[in-house]
Coordinates of C-alpha atoms and ligand atoms in Angstrom, one line a residue:
M1 CA -9.7 14.2 -18.8
A2 CA -7.8 13.6 -15.0
N3 CA -6.3 10.2 -14.0
V4 CA -5.7 9.3 -10.3
V5 CA -3.3 8.0 -7.9
V6 CA -4.7 6.6 -4.6
V7 CA -2.2 6.3 -2.2
G8 CA -1.5 5.9 1.7
S9 CA -1.0 8.6 3.4
Q10 CA 0.2 6.9 7.2
W11 CA 1.3 3.0 7.3
G12 CA -1.3 1.6 5.0
D13 CA -4.2 -0.4 5.5
E14 CA -5.7 3.1 5.7
G15 CA -8.8 1.1 3.8
K16 CA -8.0 1.8 0.1
G17 CA -9.6 -1.3 -0.7
K18 CA -13.2 0.2 -0.4
V19 CA -12.1 3.6 -2.3
V20 CA -10.2 1.9 -4.9
D21 CA -13.1 -0.3 -5.5
W22 CA -15.5 2.6 -5.9
L23 CA -12.7 4.6 -8.5
A24 CA -11.9 1.5 -10.2
A25 CA -15.7 1.1 -11.4
R26 CA -15.4 3.9 -12.7
A27 CA -11.6 4.0 -14.4
D28 CA -11.0 1.9 -18.1
V29 CA -7.5 1.1 -16.4
V30 CA -6.3 0.1 -13.5
V31 CA -2.6 -0.2 -12.6
R32 CA -0.2 -0.9 -9.6
F33 CA 3.4 0.4 -9.7
Q34 CA 4.9 -0.4 -6.4
G35 CA 5.3 -3.3 -3.9
G36 CA 4.3 -6.7 -4.6
H37 CA 2.1 -9.5 -2.3
N38 CA 2.9 -7.6 1.1
A39 CA -0.3 -5.7 0.0
G40 CA -3.5 -6.9 1.2
H41 CA -6.6 -5.3 -0.6
T42 CA -10.3 -7.0 0.3
L43 CA -13.0 -5.5 -2.3
V44 CA -16.3 -6.3 -1.6
V45 CA -18.7 -5.8 -4.7
D46 CA -22.1 -7.2 -5.4
G47 CA -21.8 -8.7 -1.6
V48 CA -18.7 -11.2 -3.0
S49 CA -15.7 -10.2 -0.5
Y50 CA -12.3 -10.7 -3.1
K51 CA -8.9 -10.7 -1.2
L52 CA -6.6 -9.9 -3.5
S53 CA -2.3 -9.2 -3.1
L54 CA -1.3 -8.6 -6.5
L55 CA -3.7 -8.0 -8.8
P56 CA -5.1 -4.2 -9.5
S57 CA -8.3 -3.7 -8.3
G58 CA -10.4 -3.6 -12.0
V59 CA -9.6 -7.1 -12.3
V60 CA -12.9 -8.1 -10.7
R61 CA -14.9 -6.1 -12.6
G62 CA -13.1 -6.7 -16.1
T63 CA -11.2 -3.9 -16.5
L64 CA -7.8 -3.7 -18.1
S65 CA -6.0 -3.9 -15.0
I66 CA -1.5 -3.5 -15.2
I67 CA 0.9 -5.1 -13.0
G68 CA 3.9 -2.4 -13.9
N69 CA 7.7 -2.0 -13.5
G70 CA 8.0 -0.9 -10.5
V71 CA 5.9 -4.0 -8.5
V72 CA 8.1 -7.3 -7.5
I73 CA 6.1 -10.1 -8.8
N74 CA 6.2 -13.4 -6.9
P75 CA 4.6 -15.5 -10.2
W76 CA 3.4 -18.3 -8.3
A77 CA 1.7 -16.5 -5.8
L78 CA 0.2 -14.6 -8.7
M79 CA -1.2 -17.8 -10.5
E80 CA -2.8 -18.4 -7.2
E81 CA -4.5 -15.8 -6.8
I82 CA -5.5 -16.2 -10.4
D83 CA -7.2 -19.4 -9.1
R84 CA -8.3 -18.1 -6.1
I85 CA -10.5 -15.2 -7.8
G86 CA -11.2 -17.4 -10.9
A87 CA -12.5 -20.3 -8.0
Q88 CA -15.2 -17.3 -7.0
G89 CA -16.2 -16.9 -10.8
V90 CA -14.1 -14.4 -11.9
T91 CA -11.9 -15.4 -15.3
I92 CA -8.5 -13.4 -15.6
T93 CA -7.2 -14.0 -19.0
P94 CA -4.5 -11.6 -21.0
E95 CA -7.8 -9.1 -22.0
V96 CA -8.0 -8.0 -18.7
L97 CA -4.3 -8.6 -17.5
R98 CA -1.1 -7.0 -18.3
I99 CA 2.3 -7.3 -16.7
A100 CA 5.1 -5.2 -17.4
E101 CA 7.6 -7.3 -19.2
N102 CA 10.1 -5.4 -17.0
A103 CA 8.8 -6.5 -14.2
C104 CA 11.4 -8.6 -11.9
L105 CA 10.3 -11.5 -10.2
I106 CA 10.5 -12.8 -6.4
L107 CA 11.8 -16.0 -6.4
P108 CA 11.2 -19.1 -3.4
L109 CA 14.7 -17.8 -2.2
H110 CA 14.1 -13.7 -1.5
S111 CA 11.4 -14.8 1.0
T112 CA 13.7 -17.4 2.8
L113 CA 15.9 -14.5 2.8
D114 CA 13.9 -12.1 4.5
Q115 CA 12.2 -14.4 7.0
A116 CA 16.4 -15.8 7.9
R117 CA 16.8 -11.9 8.1
E118 CA 14.2 -11.2 11.0
V119 CA 15.0 -14.1 12.8
A120 CA 18.7 -13.3 13.3
A121 CA 17.5 -9.8 13.9
G122 CA 15.9 -10.9 17.0
K123 CA 14.2 -7.5 18.5
G124 CA 15.8 -5.1 15.9
K125 CA 13.8 -7.2 13.4
I126 CA 11.8 -4.8 10.8
G127 CA 8.2 -6.4 11.3
T128 CA 8.2 -7.6 7.8
T129 CA 5.5 -9.7 5.6
G130 CA 8.1 -12.2 5.3
R131 CA 7.2 -11.9 1.1
G132 CA 10.9 -11.2 0.3
I133 CA 10.3 -7.9 -0.7
G134 CA 12.9 -6.2 0.3
P135 CA 15.6 -9.2 -1.0
A136 CA 13.8 -9.1 -4.2
Y137 CA 14.3 -4.5 -4.6
E138 CA 17.7 -5.6 -3.3
D139 CA 18.4 -8.0 -6.2
K140 CA 16.8 -5.2 -9.0
V141 CA 18.9 -2.4 -8.0
G142 CA 21.6 -4.8 -7.5
R143 CA 21.3 -5.3 -11.4
R144 CA 21.2 -9.1 -11.1
A145 CA 17.6 -9.7 -10.9
I146 CA 15.1 -12.2 -13.3
R147 CA 13.0 -10.4 -15.2
V148 CA 9.7 -11.6 -16.6
C149 CA 11.0 -10.9 -20.2
D150 CA 13.5 -13.1 -19.2
L151 CA 12.0 -16.1 -19.1
A152 CA 11.1 -15.8 -23.0
D153 CA 14.6 -17.2 -23.8
D154 CA 16.2 -19.8 -22.1
A155 CA 19.9 -19.3 -22.6
T156 CA 19.9 -15.5 -21.0
L157 CA 17.6 -17.3 -17.8
E158 CA 20.3 -20.0 -17.4
M159 CA 23.1 -17.1 -17.4
K160 CA 21.1 -15.2 -15.2
V161 CA 20.0 -17.6 -12.7
D162 CA 23.7 -18.1 -12.6
R163 CA 24.6 -14.9 -11.6
L164 CA 21.8 -14.6 -9.3
L165 CA 23.1 -17.7 -7.3
A166 CA 26.4 -16.9 -7.1
H167 CA 25.6 -13.6 -5.3
H168 CA 22.9 -15.6 -3.3
N169 CA 24.9 -19.0 -2.3
A170 CA 27.5 -16.8 -1.0
L171 CA 25.0 -15.4 1.5
L172 CA 23.8 -18.6 2.3
R173 CA 27.4 -19.9 3.2
G174 CA 27.9 -16.9 5.5
L175 CA 24.4 -17.6 7.5
G176 CA 25.3 -21.3 7.9
A177 CA 22.7 -22.4 5.7
E178 CA 22.1 -25.1 2.9
E179 CA 23.6 -23.9 -0.9
L180 CA 20.7 -23.7 -3.6
N181 CA 21.3 -25.2 -6.9
G182 CA 20.5 -23.9 -9.9
D183 CA 19.2 -26.7 -11.8
D184 CA 15.8 -26.9 -9.5
L185 CA 15.1 -22.9 -10.0
L186 CA 15.6 -23.5 -13.4
A187 CA 13.4 -26.0 -14.0
E188 CA 10.5 -24.0 -11.7
L189 CA 11.1 -21.1 -13.5
R190 CA 10.6 -22.8 -17.2
A191 CA 7.6 -24.5 -15.9
L192 CA 6.3 -21.1 -15.1
A193 CA 7.3 -19.3 -18.1
P194 CA 4.4 -20.7 -20.5
K195 CA 2.0 -19.6 -17.8
L196 CA 3.2 -16.3 -17.1
L197 CA 4.4 -15.5 -20.4
P198 CA 0.8 -14.8 -22.2
Y199 CA 0.5 -11.6 -19.9
A200 CA 3.8 -10.1 -20.6
E201 CA 4.2 -7.0 -23.1
P202 CA 5.3 -3.4 -22.8
V203 CA 3.3 -2.3 -20.8
W204 CA 4.6 1.8 -21.1
L205 CA 3.2 1.6 -24.6
T206 CA -0.9 0.1 -23.7
L207 CA -0.6 3.4 -21.2
D208 CA 0.4 5.2 -23.8
T209 CA -2.4 4.4 -25.7
A210 CA -4.5 4.1 -23.3
Y211 CA -4.1 8.0 -22.2
R212 CA -3.6 9.0 -25.7
A213 CA -7.5 7.8 -26.3
G214 CA -8.1 9.9 -23.6
K215 CA -8.8 6.5 -20.7
R216 CA -9.3 7.1 -17.4
I217 CA -6.2 5.4 -15.6
L218 CA -6.5 5.1 -12.1
F219 CA -3.1 4.1 -10.3
E220 CA -3.4 2.1 -7.3
G221 CA -0.6 2.6 -4.9
A222 CA 0.0 -0.1 -1.8
Q223 CA 1.1 0.6 1.8
G224 CA 1.0 3.7 3.1
A225 CA 3.6 7.2 2.8
M226 CA 5.6 6.4 6.3
L227 CA 6.4 3.6 4.5
D228 CA 8.4 5.0 1.9
V229 CA 11.7 3.7 1.5
D230 CA 12.9 7.5 1.2
H231 CA 10.3 9.5 3.4
G232 CA 9.2 7.1 5.7
T233 CA 9.9 5.8 9.5
Y234 CA 13.9 4.6 7.8
P235 CA 14.8 1.4 8.7
F236 CA 11.1 0.5 9.4
V237 CA 9.9 1.2 5.4
T238 CA 9.1 -1.1 2.8
S239 CA 11.4 -1.8 0.3
S240 CA 9.6 0.6 -2.8
N241 CA 8.5 4.1 -2.7
T242 CA 5.3 4.3 -1.7
V243 CA 4.5 8.2 -2.7
A244 CA 2.5 9.2 -5.6
G245 CA 5.7 10.1 -7.7
M246 CA 6.4 6.8 -7.9
A247 CA 3.7 6.3 -10.3
A248 CA 5.6 7.4 -12.9
A249 CA 8.5 5.6 -13.0
G250 CA 6.7 2.1 -11.4
S251 CA 4.5 2.3 -15.0
G252 CA 6.2 4.3 -17.5
M253 CA 4.6 7.2 -17.8
G254 CA 5.5 11.2 -17.7
P255 CA 5.0 12.8 -13.8
G256 CA 2.1 14.8 -15.5
R257 CA 0.0 12.3 -16.7
V258 CA -0.2 11.1 -13.5
G259 CA -3.3 13.5 -12.3
Y260 CA -5.2 13.7 -9.3
V261 CA -3.6 12.4 -6.3
L262 CA -5.8 11.0 -3.6
G263 CA -4.1 10.1 -0.4
I264 CA -6.6 7.3 2.0
T265 CA -6.4 8.7 5.4
K266 CA -7.8 6.9 8.6
A267 CA -9.0 9.1 11.5
Y268 CA -7.1 7.7 13.8
T269 CA -3.7 6.0 12.9
T270 CA -2.5 1.8 12.8
R271 CA 0.7 0.3 12.3
V272 CA 1.7 -3.1 11.5
G273 CA 5.5 -4.3 12.5
S274 CA 7.7 -2.9 14.1
G275 CA 9.0 0.9 14.5
P276 CA 8.7 4.7 16.1
F277 CA 5.1 5.2 16.5
P278 CA 4.4 8.6 18.4
T279 CA 0.6 8.3 19.1
E280 CA 0.5 4.6 20.1
L281 CA -2.0 3.8 22.7
N282 CA -0.7 0.9 25.1
D283 CA -4.1 1.2 26.7
A284 CA -7.5 0.7 26.8
V285 CA -8.4 3.0 24.2
G286 CA -6.1 2.0 21.7
D287 CA -7.9 -2.0 22.6
R288 CA -10.9 -0.2 21.8
I289 CA -10.1 1.2 18.3
G290 CA -8.6 -1.7 17.4
E291 CA -11.8 -3.9 18.3
R292 CA -13.9 -1.7 16.9
G293 CA -11.8 -0.7 13.8
R294 CA -11.2 -4.5 13.6
E295 CA -7.4 -4.0 13.0
F296 CA -6.1 -7.3 11.8
G297 CA -3.6 -7.4 8.5
T298 CA -5.3 -8.9 6.0
V299 CA -2.3 -10.7 5.0
T300 CA -0.2 -12.0 7.6
G301 CA -3.3 -11.7 10.1
R302 CA -0.9 -9.6 12.6
K303 CA -2.8 -7.3 15.1
R304 CA -2.0 -3.6 14.1
R305 CA -1.0 -1.2 16.6
C306 CA -3.6 1.8 17.0
G307 CA -3.1 5.4 18.1
W308 CA -4.1 9.2 17.8
F309 CA -4.5 10.4 14.4
D310 CA -1.0 11.8 13.9
A311 CA -1.6 14.9 11.6
V312 CA 1.7 15.7 12.0
L313 CA 2.4 12.5 9.6
V314 CA -0.2 13.0 7.1
R315 CA 0.8 16.9 6.7
Q316 CA 4.3 15.7 5.7
A317 CA 2.4 13.0 3.9
V318 CA 0.8 15.3 2.3
K319 CA 4.0 17.3 1.1
T320 CA 6.5 14.3 0.4
G321 CA 3.8 13.2 -1.8
G322 CA 1.6 16.0 -3.7
I323 CA -1.6 15.0 -1.9
D324 CA -4.1 16.9 -3.5
G325 CA -7.0 15.8 -1.3
I326 CA -8.0 13.3 1.2
A327 CA -10.0 10.0 1.5
L328 CA -11.0 10.1 4.7
T329 CA -12.0 6.5 6.3
K330 CA -13.3 4.9 9.8
L331 CA -14.5 8.2 11.2
D332 CA -17.3 5.4 12.6
V333 CA -14.7 3.4 15.1
L334 CA -14.4 6.7 16.7
D335 CA -18.3 7.1 17.6
G336 CA -19.0 7.1 21.0
M337 CA -15.3 8.5 22.8
D338 CA -16.6 11.2 25.2
E339 CA -12.9 13.4 24.0
L340 CA -10.5 12.6 21.0
K341 CA -6.8 13.5 21.0
V342 CA -5.4 14.6 17.8
C343 CA -1.1 15.6 17.8
I344 CA -0.1 18.9 16.4
G345 CA 3.9 18.9 16.7
Y346 CA 6.4 16.8 18.9
E347 CA 8.4 17.9 21.9
L348 CA 11.8 16.8 20.9
D349 CA 14.0 17.4 23.7
G350 CA 12.6 20.6 25.5
T351 CA 11.5 22.0 21.8
V352 CA 8.6 21.7 20.2
I353 CA 8.7 20.7 16.3
E354 CA 6.2 20.5 13.2
H355 CA 7.7 17.9 11.7
L356 CA 8.9 14.2 12.0
P357 CA 12.6 14.0 12.1
A358 CA 14.8 12.1 9.7
A359 CA 16.9 9.5 12.8
V360 CA 15.2 7.2 13.9
A361 CA 16.5 7.7 17.3
Q362 CA 14.9 11.5 17.5
Q363 CA 11.6 9.8 16.3
E364 CA 11.5 7.6 18.9
R365 CA 11.7 10.4 21.4
C366 CA 9.2 12.6 20.2
V367 CA 6.6 13.0 22.6
P368 CA 3.2 14.5 21.0
V369 CA 1.6 17.6 21.2
Y370 CA -2.3 17.0 21.6
E371 CA -4.7 19.1 20.9
T372 CA -8.2 17.5 22.4
L373 CA -11.6 17.5 20.7
E374 CA -15.3 16.8 21.9
G375 CA -16.7 13.8 21.0
W376 CA -19.8 12.0 19.4
Q377 CA -22.5 10.6 20.7
D378 CA -24.4 9.6 17.7
S379 CA -23.7 7.1 14.9
T380 CA -21.8 8.3 11.8
E381 CA -21.9 4.8 10.8
G382 CA -24.1 5.0 7.3
A383 CA -24.1 8.5 6.8
R384 CA -24.2 10.2 3.4
S385 CA -23.9 13.3 4.0
W386 CA -22.6 16.3 6.2
A387 CA -25.9 16.7 7.1
Q388 CA -25.9 13.0 8.9
L389 CA -23.4 13.9 11.0
P390 CA -22.8 15.1 14.6
A391 CA -21.6 18.6 14.5
T392 CA -18.6 17.4 16.6
A393 CA -17.8 14.8 13.8
V394 CA -17.9 17.7 11.2
K395 CA -15.6 19.7 13.8
Y396 CA -13.7 17.0 13.6
V397 CA -13.1 16.7 10.1
R398 CA -12.3 20.6 9.7
R399 CA -9.9 20.2 11.9
I400 CA -7.9 17.4 10.4
E401 CA -8.2 19.2 7.3
E402 CA -6.7 22.6 8.7
L403 CA -3.9 20.7 10.2
I404 CA -3.0 18.9 7.5
G405 CA -3.2 21.6 4.6
A406 CA -5.4 19.4 2.1
P407 CA -9.3 18.8 1.7
V408 CA -11.4 15.9 2.5
S409 CA -12.4 14.7 -1.1
L410 CA -14.1 11.7 0.1
L411 CA -15.5 10.6 3.2
S412 CA -16.2 6.9 3.9
T413 CA -18.7 6.2 7.1
S414 CA -18.9 2.3 6.4
P415 CA -17.5 -0.4 4.4
E416 CA -20.2 -0.1 2.0
R417 CA -20.0 1.5 -1.2
E418 CA -22.5 3.7 -1.1
D419 CA -21.7 5.1 2.6
T420 CA -20.1 7.6 0.9
I421 CA -20.1 11.3 1.2
L422 CA -18.8 12.6 -1.6
V423 CA -17.0 16.5 -1.8
H424 CA -14.7 16.9 -5.6
D425 CA -14.5 13.8 -7.7
P426 CA -11.0 13.0 -8.2
F427 CA -11.4 12.3 -11.6
T428 CA -13.6 15.3 -12.8
G429 CA -13.0 17.9 -10.6
Ligands
IMP1 P1 8.2 -5.6 3.7 O1 7.0 -4.8 2.7 O2 6.9 -7.3 3.8 O3 9.1 -5.8 3.6 O4 8.0 -5.0 5.5 C1 8.3 -3.8 5.6 C2 7.0 -3.6 6.1 O5 6.4 -3.0 6.0 C3 6.7 -4.3 7.7 O6 6.8 -3.1 8.7 C4 5.2 -4.6 7.1 O7 4.2 -4.6 8.1 C5 4.8 -2.9 6.6 N1 3.8 -3.4 5.5 C6 4.4 -4.2 4.0 N2 2.8 -4.2 3.2 C7 2.2 -4.0 4.1 C8 0.6 -3.2 3.6 O8 0.2 -3.7 2.8 N3 0.0 -2.3 5.1 C9 1.0 -2.1 6.3 N4 1.9 -2.5 6.2 C10 2.7 -2.9 5.4

């Protein structure tokens, strides 16, 4: 039986929530494998809207949900989210939620550092969510992070807090900021331990058992391919690998078990935060797309930058992430436009190229080469079959498939779950 990984194929915010929910309803286990509470997924289940940041989307339906070792966990934000969802009538217990005992924690000092750095960077800022994601991953690879399992052993915790603060207080001194007191942090972590530890376990073992029992596993990615720390528009990226390959390492499963890779792809492009964006539209068309698509961040409320569909970027994401098929979302936002542009290459210093180069300075000089397609006046909103789509809309979708080198598995035509055209079921083929 195939498992499925859902990843973003652009800069995040591709509309993963609806697709993940649709798949989660049919999965036995849902796993988050990277990122943290910088993600924001809105799920609408039976007419009720749930905003999730760190909890895997399966929790709302009571499906076994796992936060893998590749995720950085802000335990206070997690407890708040559990309480918030609890107030909506969804009780989260260790029966439903399991947390990797080897996952690293995001501490208050990480978000403080994240925000201080952004202020210090001025115009050069990355435009992070300010949640401490980058500094927490730095401590992880620096081998000084506090992990979930450390909360169970007070002597280790004390020693690790000391070691961590030796590093961070040196940084704070350099920034001219007040140094941190280890006793305060220790007290906070000790108070947290009994709340978090009941959820902690070797999740790789749980996943192995589920896999051997033939259970359907859904890996829920956050952000998008162009925010990947290796394959994205570095340094204007998040600090984790967002490509499907991370699902294996970030949960403790072998790559052969990960299964079908579904890339969520929006019918146009958006980006939050700074960094190169070749097809960005700083004009009335961009504003119109932003308004019709309600392009405001779920986590930070920031206005998203909008632009034409960039087939070069998505083709690159298909290759770097091994995307087998895409779920195309928000086609209805383009309804009523006379013509649409799709980027098919870039002109860089007089030469046309067919990929985004790695250097930011070159990315910034890339001028999109556009193909113009006829728009459609009829509404595509709520369509549930190809026959309900205007012929020019079908042409637009077919051209996208051709340009990116991957088929549309699923076409979403409104936030409603039923407004979906299914071409290929990622679980059953
Ligand atoms: P960080 O992940 O908070 O460090 O932010 C780094 C970059 O990733 C910034 O450009 C953010 O706007 C972007 N980012 C992080 N999480 C998301 C997300 O869930 N959707 C879209 N962009 C995101």
